[in-house]
CSV table of C-alpha atoms in Angstrom, one decimal:
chain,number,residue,atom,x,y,z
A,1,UNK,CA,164.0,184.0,33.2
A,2,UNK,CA,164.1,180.1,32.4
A,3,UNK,CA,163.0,177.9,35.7
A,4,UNK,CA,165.4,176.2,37.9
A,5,UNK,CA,166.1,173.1,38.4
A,6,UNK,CA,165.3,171.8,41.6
A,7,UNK,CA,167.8,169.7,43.2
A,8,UNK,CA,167.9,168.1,46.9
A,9,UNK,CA,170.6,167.5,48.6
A,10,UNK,CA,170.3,163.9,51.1
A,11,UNK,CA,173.3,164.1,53.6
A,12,UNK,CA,174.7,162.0,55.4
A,13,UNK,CA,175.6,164.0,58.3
A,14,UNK,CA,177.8,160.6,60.1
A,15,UNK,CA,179.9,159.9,56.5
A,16,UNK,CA,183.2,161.1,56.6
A,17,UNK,CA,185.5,163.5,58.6
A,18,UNK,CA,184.1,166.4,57.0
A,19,UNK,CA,181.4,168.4,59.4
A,20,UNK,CA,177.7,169.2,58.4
A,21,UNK,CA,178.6,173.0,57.9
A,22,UNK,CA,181.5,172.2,56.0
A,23,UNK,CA,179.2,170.5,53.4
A,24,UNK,CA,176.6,172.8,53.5
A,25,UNK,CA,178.8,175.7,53.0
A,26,UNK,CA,180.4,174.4,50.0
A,27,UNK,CA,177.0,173.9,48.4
A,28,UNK,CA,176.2,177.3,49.2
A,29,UNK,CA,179.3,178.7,47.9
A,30,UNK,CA,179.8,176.1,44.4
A,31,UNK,CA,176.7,175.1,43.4
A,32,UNK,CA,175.3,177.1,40.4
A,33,UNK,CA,172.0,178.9,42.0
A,34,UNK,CA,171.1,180.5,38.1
A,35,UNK,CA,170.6,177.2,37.2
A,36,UNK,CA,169.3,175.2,40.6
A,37,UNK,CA,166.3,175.9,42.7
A,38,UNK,CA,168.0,173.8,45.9
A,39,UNK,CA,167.0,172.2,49.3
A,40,UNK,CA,169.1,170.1,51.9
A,41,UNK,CA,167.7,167.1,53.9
A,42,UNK,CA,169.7,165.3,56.6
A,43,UNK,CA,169.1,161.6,57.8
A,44,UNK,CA,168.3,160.9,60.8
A,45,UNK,CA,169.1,157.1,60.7
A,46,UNK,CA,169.5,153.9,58.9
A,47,UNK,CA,167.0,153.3,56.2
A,48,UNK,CA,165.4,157.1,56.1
A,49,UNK,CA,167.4,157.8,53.0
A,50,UNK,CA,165.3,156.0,50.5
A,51,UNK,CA,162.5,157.4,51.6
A,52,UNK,CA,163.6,161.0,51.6
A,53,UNK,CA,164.9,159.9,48.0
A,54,UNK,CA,161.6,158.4,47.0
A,55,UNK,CA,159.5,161.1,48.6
A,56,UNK,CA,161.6,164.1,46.4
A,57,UNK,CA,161.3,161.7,43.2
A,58,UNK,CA,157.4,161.8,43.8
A,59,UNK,CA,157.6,165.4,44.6
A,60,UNK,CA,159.0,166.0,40.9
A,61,UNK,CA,162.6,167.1,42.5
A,62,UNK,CA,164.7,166.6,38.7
A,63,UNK,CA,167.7,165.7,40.7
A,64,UNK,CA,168.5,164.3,44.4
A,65,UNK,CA,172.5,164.2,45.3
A,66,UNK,CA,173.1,161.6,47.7
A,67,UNK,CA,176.2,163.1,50.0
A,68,UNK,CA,178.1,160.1,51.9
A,69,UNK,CA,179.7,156.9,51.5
A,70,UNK,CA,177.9,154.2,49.3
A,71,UNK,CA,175.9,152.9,52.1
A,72,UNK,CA,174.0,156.9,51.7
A,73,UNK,CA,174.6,155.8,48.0
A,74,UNK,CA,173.0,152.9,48.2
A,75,UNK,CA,170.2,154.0,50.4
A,76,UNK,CA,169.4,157.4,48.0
A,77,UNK,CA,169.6,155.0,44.6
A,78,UNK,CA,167.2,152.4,45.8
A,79,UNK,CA,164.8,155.4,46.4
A,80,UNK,CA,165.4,156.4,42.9
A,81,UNK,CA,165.2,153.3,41.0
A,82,UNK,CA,162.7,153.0,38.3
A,83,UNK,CA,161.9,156.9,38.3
A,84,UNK,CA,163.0,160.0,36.3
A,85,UNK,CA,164.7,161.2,38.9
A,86,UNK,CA,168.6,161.4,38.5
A,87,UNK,CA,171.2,160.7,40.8
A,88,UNK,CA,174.0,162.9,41.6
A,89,UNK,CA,176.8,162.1,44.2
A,90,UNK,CA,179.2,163.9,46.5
A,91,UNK,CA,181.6,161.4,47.9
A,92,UNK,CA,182.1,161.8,51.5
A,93,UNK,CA,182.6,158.0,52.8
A,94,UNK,CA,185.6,156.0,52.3
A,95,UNK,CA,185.2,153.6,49.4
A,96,UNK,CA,182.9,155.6,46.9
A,97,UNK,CA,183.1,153.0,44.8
A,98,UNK,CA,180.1,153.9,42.5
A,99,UNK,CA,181.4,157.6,42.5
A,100,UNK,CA,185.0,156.5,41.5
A,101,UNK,CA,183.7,154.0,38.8
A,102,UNK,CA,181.5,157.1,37.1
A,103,UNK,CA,184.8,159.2,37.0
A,104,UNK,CA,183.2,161.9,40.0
A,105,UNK,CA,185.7,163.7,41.2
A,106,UNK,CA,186.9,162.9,44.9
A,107,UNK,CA,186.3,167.0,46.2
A,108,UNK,CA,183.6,168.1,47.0
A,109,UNK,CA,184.2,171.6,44.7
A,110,UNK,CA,184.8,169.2,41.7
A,111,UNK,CA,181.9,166.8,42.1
A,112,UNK,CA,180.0,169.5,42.5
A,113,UNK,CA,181.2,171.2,39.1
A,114,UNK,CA,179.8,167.8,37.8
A,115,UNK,CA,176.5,168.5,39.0
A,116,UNK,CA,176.7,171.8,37.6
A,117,UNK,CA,178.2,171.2,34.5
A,118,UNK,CA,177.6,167.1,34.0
A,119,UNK,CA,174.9,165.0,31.5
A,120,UNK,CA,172.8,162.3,32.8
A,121,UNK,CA,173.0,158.9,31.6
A,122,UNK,CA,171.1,155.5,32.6
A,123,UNK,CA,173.1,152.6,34.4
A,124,UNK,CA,172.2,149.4,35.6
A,125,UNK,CA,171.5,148.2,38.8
A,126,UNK,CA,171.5,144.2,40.5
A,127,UNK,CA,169.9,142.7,43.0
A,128,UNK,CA,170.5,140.0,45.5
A,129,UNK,CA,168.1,138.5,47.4
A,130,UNK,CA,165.6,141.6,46.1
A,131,UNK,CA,167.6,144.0,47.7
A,132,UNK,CA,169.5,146.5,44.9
A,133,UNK,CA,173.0,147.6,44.6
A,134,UNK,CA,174.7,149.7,42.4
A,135,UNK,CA,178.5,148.6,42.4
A,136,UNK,CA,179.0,144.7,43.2
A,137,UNK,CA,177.3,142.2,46.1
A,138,UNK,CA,178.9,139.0,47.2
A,139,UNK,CA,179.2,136.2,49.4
A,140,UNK,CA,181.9,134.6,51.3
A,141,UNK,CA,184.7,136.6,52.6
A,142,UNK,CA,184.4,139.9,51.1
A,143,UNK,CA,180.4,140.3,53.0
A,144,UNK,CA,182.5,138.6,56.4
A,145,UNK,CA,185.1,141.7,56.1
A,146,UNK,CA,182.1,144.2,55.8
A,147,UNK,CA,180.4,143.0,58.6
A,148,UNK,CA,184.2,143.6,60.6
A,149,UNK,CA,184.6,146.7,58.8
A,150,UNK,CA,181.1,148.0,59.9
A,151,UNK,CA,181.9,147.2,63.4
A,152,UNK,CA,185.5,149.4,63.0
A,153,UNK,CA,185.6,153.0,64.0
A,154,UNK,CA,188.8,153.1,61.4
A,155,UNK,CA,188.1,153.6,57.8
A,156,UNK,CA,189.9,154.1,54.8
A,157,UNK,CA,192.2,151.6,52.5
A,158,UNK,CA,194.9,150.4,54.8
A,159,UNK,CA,192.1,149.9,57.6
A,160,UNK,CA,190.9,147.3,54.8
A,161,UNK,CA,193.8,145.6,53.5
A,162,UNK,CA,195.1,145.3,57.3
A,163,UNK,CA,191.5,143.3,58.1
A,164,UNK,CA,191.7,141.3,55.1
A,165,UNK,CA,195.3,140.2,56.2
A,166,UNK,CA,194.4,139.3,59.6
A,167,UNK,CA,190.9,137.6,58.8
A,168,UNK,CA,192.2,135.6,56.0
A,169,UNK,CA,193.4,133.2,57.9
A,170,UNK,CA,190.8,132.0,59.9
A,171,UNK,CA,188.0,132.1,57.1
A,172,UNK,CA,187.3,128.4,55.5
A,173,UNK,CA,186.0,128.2,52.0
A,174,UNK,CA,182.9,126.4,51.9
A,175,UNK,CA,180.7,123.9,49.4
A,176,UNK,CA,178.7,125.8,47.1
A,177,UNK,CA,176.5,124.8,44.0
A,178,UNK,CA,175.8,128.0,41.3
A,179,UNK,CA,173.8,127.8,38.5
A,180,UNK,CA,175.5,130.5,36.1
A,181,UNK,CA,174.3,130.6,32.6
A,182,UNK,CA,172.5,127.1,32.7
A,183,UNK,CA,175.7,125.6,33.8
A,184,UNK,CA,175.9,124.2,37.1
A,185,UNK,CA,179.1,124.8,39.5
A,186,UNK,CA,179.5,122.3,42.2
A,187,UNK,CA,183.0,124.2,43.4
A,188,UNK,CA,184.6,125.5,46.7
A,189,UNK,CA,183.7,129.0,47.4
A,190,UNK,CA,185.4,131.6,49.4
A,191,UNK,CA,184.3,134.5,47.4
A,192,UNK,CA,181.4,134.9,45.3
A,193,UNK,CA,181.6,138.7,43.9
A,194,UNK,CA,179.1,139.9,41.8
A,195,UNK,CA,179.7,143.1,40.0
A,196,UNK,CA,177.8,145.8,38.4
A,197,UNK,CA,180.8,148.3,38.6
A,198,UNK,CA,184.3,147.8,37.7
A,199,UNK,CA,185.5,148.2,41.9
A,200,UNK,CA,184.8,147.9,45.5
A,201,UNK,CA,185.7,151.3,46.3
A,202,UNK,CA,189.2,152.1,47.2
A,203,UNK,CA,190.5,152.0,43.5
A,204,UNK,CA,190.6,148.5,44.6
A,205,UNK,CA,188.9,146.3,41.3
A,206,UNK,CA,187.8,143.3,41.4
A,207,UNK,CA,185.8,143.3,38.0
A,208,UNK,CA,188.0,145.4,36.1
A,209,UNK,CA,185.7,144.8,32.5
A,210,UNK,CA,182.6,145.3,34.0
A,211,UNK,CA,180.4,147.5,32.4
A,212,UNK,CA,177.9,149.3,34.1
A,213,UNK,CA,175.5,149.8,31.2
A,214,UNK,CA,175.5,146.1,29.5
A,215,UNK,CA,172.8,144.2,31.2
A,216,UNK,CA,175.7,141.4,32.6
A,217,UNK,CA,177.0,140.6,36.1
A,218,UNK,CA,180.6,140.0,36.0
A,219,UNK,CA,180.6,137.1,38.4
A,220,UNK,CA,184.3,136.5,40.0
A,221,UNK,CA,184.6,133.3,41.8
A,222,UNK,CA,187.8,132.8,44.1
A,223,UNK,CA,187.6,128.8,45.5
A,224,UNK,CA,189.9,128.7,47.9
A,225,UNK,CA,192.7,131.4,49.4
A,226,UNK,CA,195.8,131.2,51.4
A,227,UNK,CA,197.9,134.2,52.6
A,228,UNK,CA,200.3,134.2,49.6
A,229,UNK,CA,197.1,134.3,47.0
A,230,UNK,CA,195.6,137.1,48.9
A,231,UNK,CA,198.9,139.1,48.9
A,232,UNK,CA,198.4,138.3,45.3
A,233,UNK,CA,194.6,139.2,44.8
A,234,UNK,CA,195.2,142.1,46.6
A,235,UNK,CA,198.1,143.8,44.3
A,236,UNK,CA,196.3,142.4,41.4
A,237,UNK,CA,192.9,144.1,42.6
A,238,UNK,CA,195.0,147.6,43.1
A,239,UNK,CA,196.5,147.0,39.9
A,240,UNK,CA,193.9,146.4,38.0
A,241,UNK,CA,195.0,142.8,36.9
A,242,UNK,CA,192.6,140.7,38.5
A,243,UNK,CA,191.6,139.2,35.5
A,244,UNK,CA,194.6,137.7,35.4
A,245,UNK,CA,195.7,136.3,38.5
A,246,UNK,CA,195.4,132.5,38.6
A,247,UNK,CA,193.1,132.3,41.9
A,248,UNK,CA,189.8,134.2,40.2
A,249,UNK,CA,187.6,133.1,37.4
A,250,UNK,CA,185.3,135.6,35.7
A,251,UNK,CA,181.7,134.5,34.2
A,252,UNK,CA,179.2,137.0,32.5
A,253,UNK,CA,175.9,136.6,32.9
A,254,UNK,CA,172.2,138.3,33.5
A,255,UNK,CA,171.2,136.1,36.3
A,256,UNK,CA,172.8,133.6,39.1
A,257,UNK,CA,171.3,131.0,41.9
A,258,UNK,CA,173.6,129.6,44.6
A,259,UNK,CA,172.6,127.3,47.2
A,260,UNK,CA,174.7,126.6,50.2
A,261,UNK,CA,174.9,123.6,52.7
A,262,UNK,CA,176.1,126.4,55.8
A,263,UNK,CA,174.4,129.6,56.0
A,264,UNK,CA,177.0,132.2,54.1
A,265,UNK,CA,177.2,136.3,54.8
A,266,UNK,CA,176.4,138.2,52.5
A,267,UNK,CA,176.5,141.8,50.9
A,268,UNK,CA,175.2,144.6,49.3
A,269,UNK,CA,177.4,147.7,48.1
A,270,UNK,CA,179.6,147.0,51.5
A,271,UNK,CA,176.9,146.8,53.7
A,272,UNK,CA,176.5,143.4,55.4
A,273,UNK,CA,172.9,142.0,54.8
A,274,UNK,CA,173.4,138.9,57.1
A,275,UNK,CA,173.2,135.2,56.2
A,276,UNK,CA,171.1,132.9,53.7
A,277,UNK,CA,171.6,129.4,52.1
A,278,UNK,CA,170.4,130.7,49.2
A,279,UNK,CA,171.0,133.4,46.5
A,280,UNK,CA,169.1,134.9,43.6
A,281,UNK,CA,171.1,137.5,42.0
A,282,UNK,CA,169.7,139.5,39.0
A,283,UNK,CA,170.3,142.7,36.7
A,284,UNK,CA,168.0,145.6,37.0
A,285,UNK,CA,168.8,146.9,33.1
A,286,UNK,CA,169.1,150.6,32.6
A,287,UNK,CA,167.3,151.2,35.4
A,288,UNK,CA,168.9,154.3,37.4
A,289,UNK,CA,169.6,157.7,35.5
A,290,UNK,CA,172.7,159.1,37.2
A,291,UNK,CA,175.2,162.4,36.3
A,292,UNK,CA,178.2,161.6,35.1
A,293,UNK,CA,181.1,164.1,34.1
């Protein structure tokens, strides 16, 4: 009989609605045990993910599934960059945006045919201020609404579209000065977004051309926002058309500085980092190895 591969499964046991049993017992019951030797770890708190990721990776565990939302994500990939360890996912939060990007399936019984059935491939990876992400980082408004959106027992879409609504309003756009492909921007800035993936999660894009294996950023800047250009940005983001919606411009590139005169939020993945005046943001190439469909 050929060996197994092992697998480990990270969850998340606080992502989602669904229950730790539930999860559990669809592993049990969908994941093909002919061809996995498997294990289940649960975190017990912020930050223990990567190194449960990092300590299966050095253990020689072929493939660690992170189960949650993309802050699990995030936390299990980090653990994994650099390594021959590949990633696997089984959506549970409510963006999933790296998940959705990859073309996993939403279910847990069909992401986990992926795992069974699925082929590895490398992706990139950014960083801002040297911490990674896997699907976009950004400053401005979009890291002010996840530090709300962290704060709100409500999750989902609607929650998101409702905060952006209400917040957009109050946020100013402030001075920034970018240096993007040896071109310096001295421009308003309410949002900075800096994408690896395509979307935020949500099906909601705001770099619909980015490509997660090119070794570029697709940096979209929005200057300044009223209500009526949010409407806007938001359709367009749902819609896929955000390239062409008057209020964004879209640069490519492998590496960005910003400085700021006020301290700006920030964010990784969703997860609000905090404040800085300045930003470094660089591409990791081909540095993850994840399972894809």
């Amino acid at each position: 009989m050929s060996q197994r591969t092992k697998i480990r499964f990270i969850v998340n046991p606080t992502s989602g609605t669904s229950s730790r049993v539930d999860v559990e017992a669809r592993i049990q019951e969908h994941l093909d045990r002919q061809k996995y030797d498997h294990g289940i770890v649960f975190t017990e708190r912020a930050g223990h993910a990567p190194e449960l990721a990092r300590a299966a990776a050095d253990e020689g565990v072929e493939i660690v599934v992170a189960v949650g939302g993309d802050g699990t994500m995030n936390e299990v990939a980090r653990g994994l960059l650099h390594t021959e360890t590949v990633l696997a996912i089984l959506p549970k939060g409510s963006g999933n945006g790296l998940a959705r990007h990859l073309g996993i399936p939403m279910g847990l019984e069909g992401a986990l045919r992926v795992i069974n059935k699925g082929k590895m491939t490398t992706i990139d990876s950014g960083q801002i201020n040297g911490h990674p992400f896997f699907t976009t980082a950004g400053i401005g408004f979009d890291a002010y609404i996840s530090s709300v959106f962290a704060g709100n027992k409500k999750r989902g879409l609607q929650t998101y579209v409702e905060l952006v609504m209400k917040e957009v309003r109050n946020y100013r756009h402030l001075p920034v000065i970018a240096s993007i492909n040896g071109n310096t921007l001295d421009t308003d800035c309410f949002v900075m977004a800096f994408a690896n993936a395509a979307q935020y999660g949500n099906n909601a894009y705001i770099a619909p051309t980015a490509d997660i294996r090119d070794g570029l950023l697709d940096v979209c800047l929005v200057r300044r926002l009223d209500l009526v250009k949010a409407l806007n940005l938001s359709y367009c983001m749902l819609t896929k058309q955000l390239a062409n919606a008057d209020s964004a411009e879209y640069f490519k590139t492998e590496y960005v500085t910003v400085q700021t005169e006020e301290e700006m939020m920030y964010h990784a993945d969703g997860e609000y980092l905090g404040k800085a005046s300045e930003f470094e943001v660089k591409m990791l190439p081909l540095s993850l190895k994840v399972l894809v469909p």
